[in-house]
Coordinates of C-alpha atoms in Angstrom, one line a residue:
M10 CA -43.1 40.9 -12.2
E11 CA -42.9 39.9 -8.6
V12 CA -39.5 39.1 -7.0
R13 CA -39.8 36.4 -4.4
W14 CA -37.0 36.9 -1.9
D15 CA -36.6 33.3 -1.0
V16 CA -35.9 32.4 -4.7
F17 CA -33.6 35.4 -5.1
L18 CA -31.6 34.3 -2.0
I19 CA -31.4 30.8 -3.4
I20 CA -30.0 32.1 -6.7
I21 CA -27.5 34.3 -4.9
G22 CA -26.4 31.4 -2.7
S23 CA -26.1 29.0 -5.6
A24 CA -24.0 31.6 -7.5
L25 CA -21.7 32.0 -4.5
V26 CA -21.4 28.2 -3.9
T27 CA -20.5 27.8 -7.6
F28 CA -18.2 30.8 -7.9
L29 CA -16.1 30.6 -4.7
P30 CA -14.6 27.0 -5.2
R31 CA -13.4 28.1 -8.6
V32 CA -12.0 31.5 -7.8
L33 CA -10.5 31.0 -4.4
P34 CA -7.9 28.3 -5.4
L35 CA -7.1 30.4 -8.5
M36 CA -6.5 33.5 -6.4
V37 CA -4.4 31.6 -3.8
L38 CA -2.3 29.6 -6.3
S39 CA -1.6 32.6 -8.5
R40 CA 0.3 34.2 -5.6
M41 CA 2.3 31.1 -4.7
E42 CA 5.1 29.5 -6.5
L43 CA 4.5 25.7 -6.7
P44 CA 7.3 23.2 -6.3
E45 CA 8.5 21.4 -9.4
W46 CA 6.9 18.1 -8.3
G47 CA 3.5 19.9 -7.8
I48 CA 3.6 21.3 -11.3
R49 CA 4.5 17.9 -12.8
W50 CA 1.7 16.3 -10.8
L51 CA -0.8 19.0 -11.9
N52 CA 0.1 18.3 -15.6
Y53 CA -1.4 14.8 -15.3
V54 CA -4.7 15.9 -13.8
P55 CA -6.5 16.9 -17.1
I56 CA -5.6 13.7 -19.0
S57 CA -6.6 11.6 -15.9
V58 CA -10.0 13.2 -15.7
M59 CA -10.5 12.9 -19.4
A60 CA -9.5 9.2 -19.4
A61 CA -11.9 8.5 -16.4
L62 CA -14.8 10.2 -18.2
V63 CA -14.2 8.6 -21.6
G64 CA -13.5 5.2 -20.0
Q65 CA -16.7 5.2 -18.1
E66 CA -18.7 6.2 -21.2
L67 CA -17.1 3.5 -23.3
F68 CA -17.0 0.5 -21.0
V69 CA -20.0 0.9 -18.7
Q70 CA -23.6 0.4 -19.9
D71 CA -26.6 0.4 -17.6
G72 CA -24.2 0.3 -14.6
H73 CA -22.3 -2.8 -15.8
F74 CA -19.0 -3.4 -17.5
S75 CA -19.7 -4.2 -21.1
L76 CA -17.4 -5.1 -24.0
L77 CA -19.9 -7.1 -26.2
D78 CA -22.8 -5.4 -27.9
N79 CA -21.3 -2.0 -27.2
V80 CA -21.9 0.5 -30.0
E81 CA -20.0 3.3 -28.3
L82 CA -16.9 1.2 -28.0
L83 CA -17.1 0.2 -31.7
A84 CA -17.6 3.9 -32.6
A85 CA -14.5 4.8 -30.6
I86 CA -12.2 2.7 -32.8
P87 CA -12.5 4.8 -36.0
T88 CA -12.7 8.0 -33.9
I89 CA -9.4 7.2 -32.2
L90 CA -7.8 6.3 -35.5
V91 CA -9.0 9.7 -37.0
A92 CA -7.7 11.5 -33.9
M93 CA -4.3 9.8 -34.2
K94 CA -4.0 10.4 -37.9
T95 CA -5.3 14.0 -38.2
K96 CA -4.7 15.4 -34.6
S97 CA -7.8 17.6 -35.4
L98 CA -10.4 18.1 -32.7
L99 CA -13.1 19.0 -35.3
G100 CA -12.2 15.9 -37.5
T101 CA -12.3 13.7 -34.4
V102 CA -15.7 15.0 -33.3
V103 CA -17.1 14.6 -36.8
A104 CA -15.7 11.1 -37.1
G105 CA -17.2 10.1 -33.8
M106 CA -20.6 11.5 -34.6
V107 CA -20.7 9.8 -38.0
S108 CA -19.5 6.6 -36.5
I109 CA -22.1 6.5 -33.8
M110 CA -24.9 7.5 -36.2
A111 CA -23.9 4.8 -38.7
L112 CA -23.6 2.1 -36.0
R113 CA -26.9 3.0 -34.4
F114 CA -28.6 3.0 -37.8
F115 CA -27.4 -0.5 -38.5
F116 CA -27.5 -2.1 -35.0

């Protein structure tokens, strides 16, 4: 097997570009004590990111805001109800998959 150095260097460079932005903040922040307002602010980051990702998937179709004829939005309703009732990640995922499969079968 021949090793091409240009491909090897691209792989090493890609690994560094992926690895450093994740590790450097972790290393720096683990040695610092964050202020109370910073910790409170950081607590809202995951839910904000998740809401942005889910909202875009539910309300935007083909680059346009869509409420009508939106199967994913209809499937979200029973999925949210299952999530609120059971508080189970597995149950929520299964409910979402079954809902989207059933709605795509009928519509």
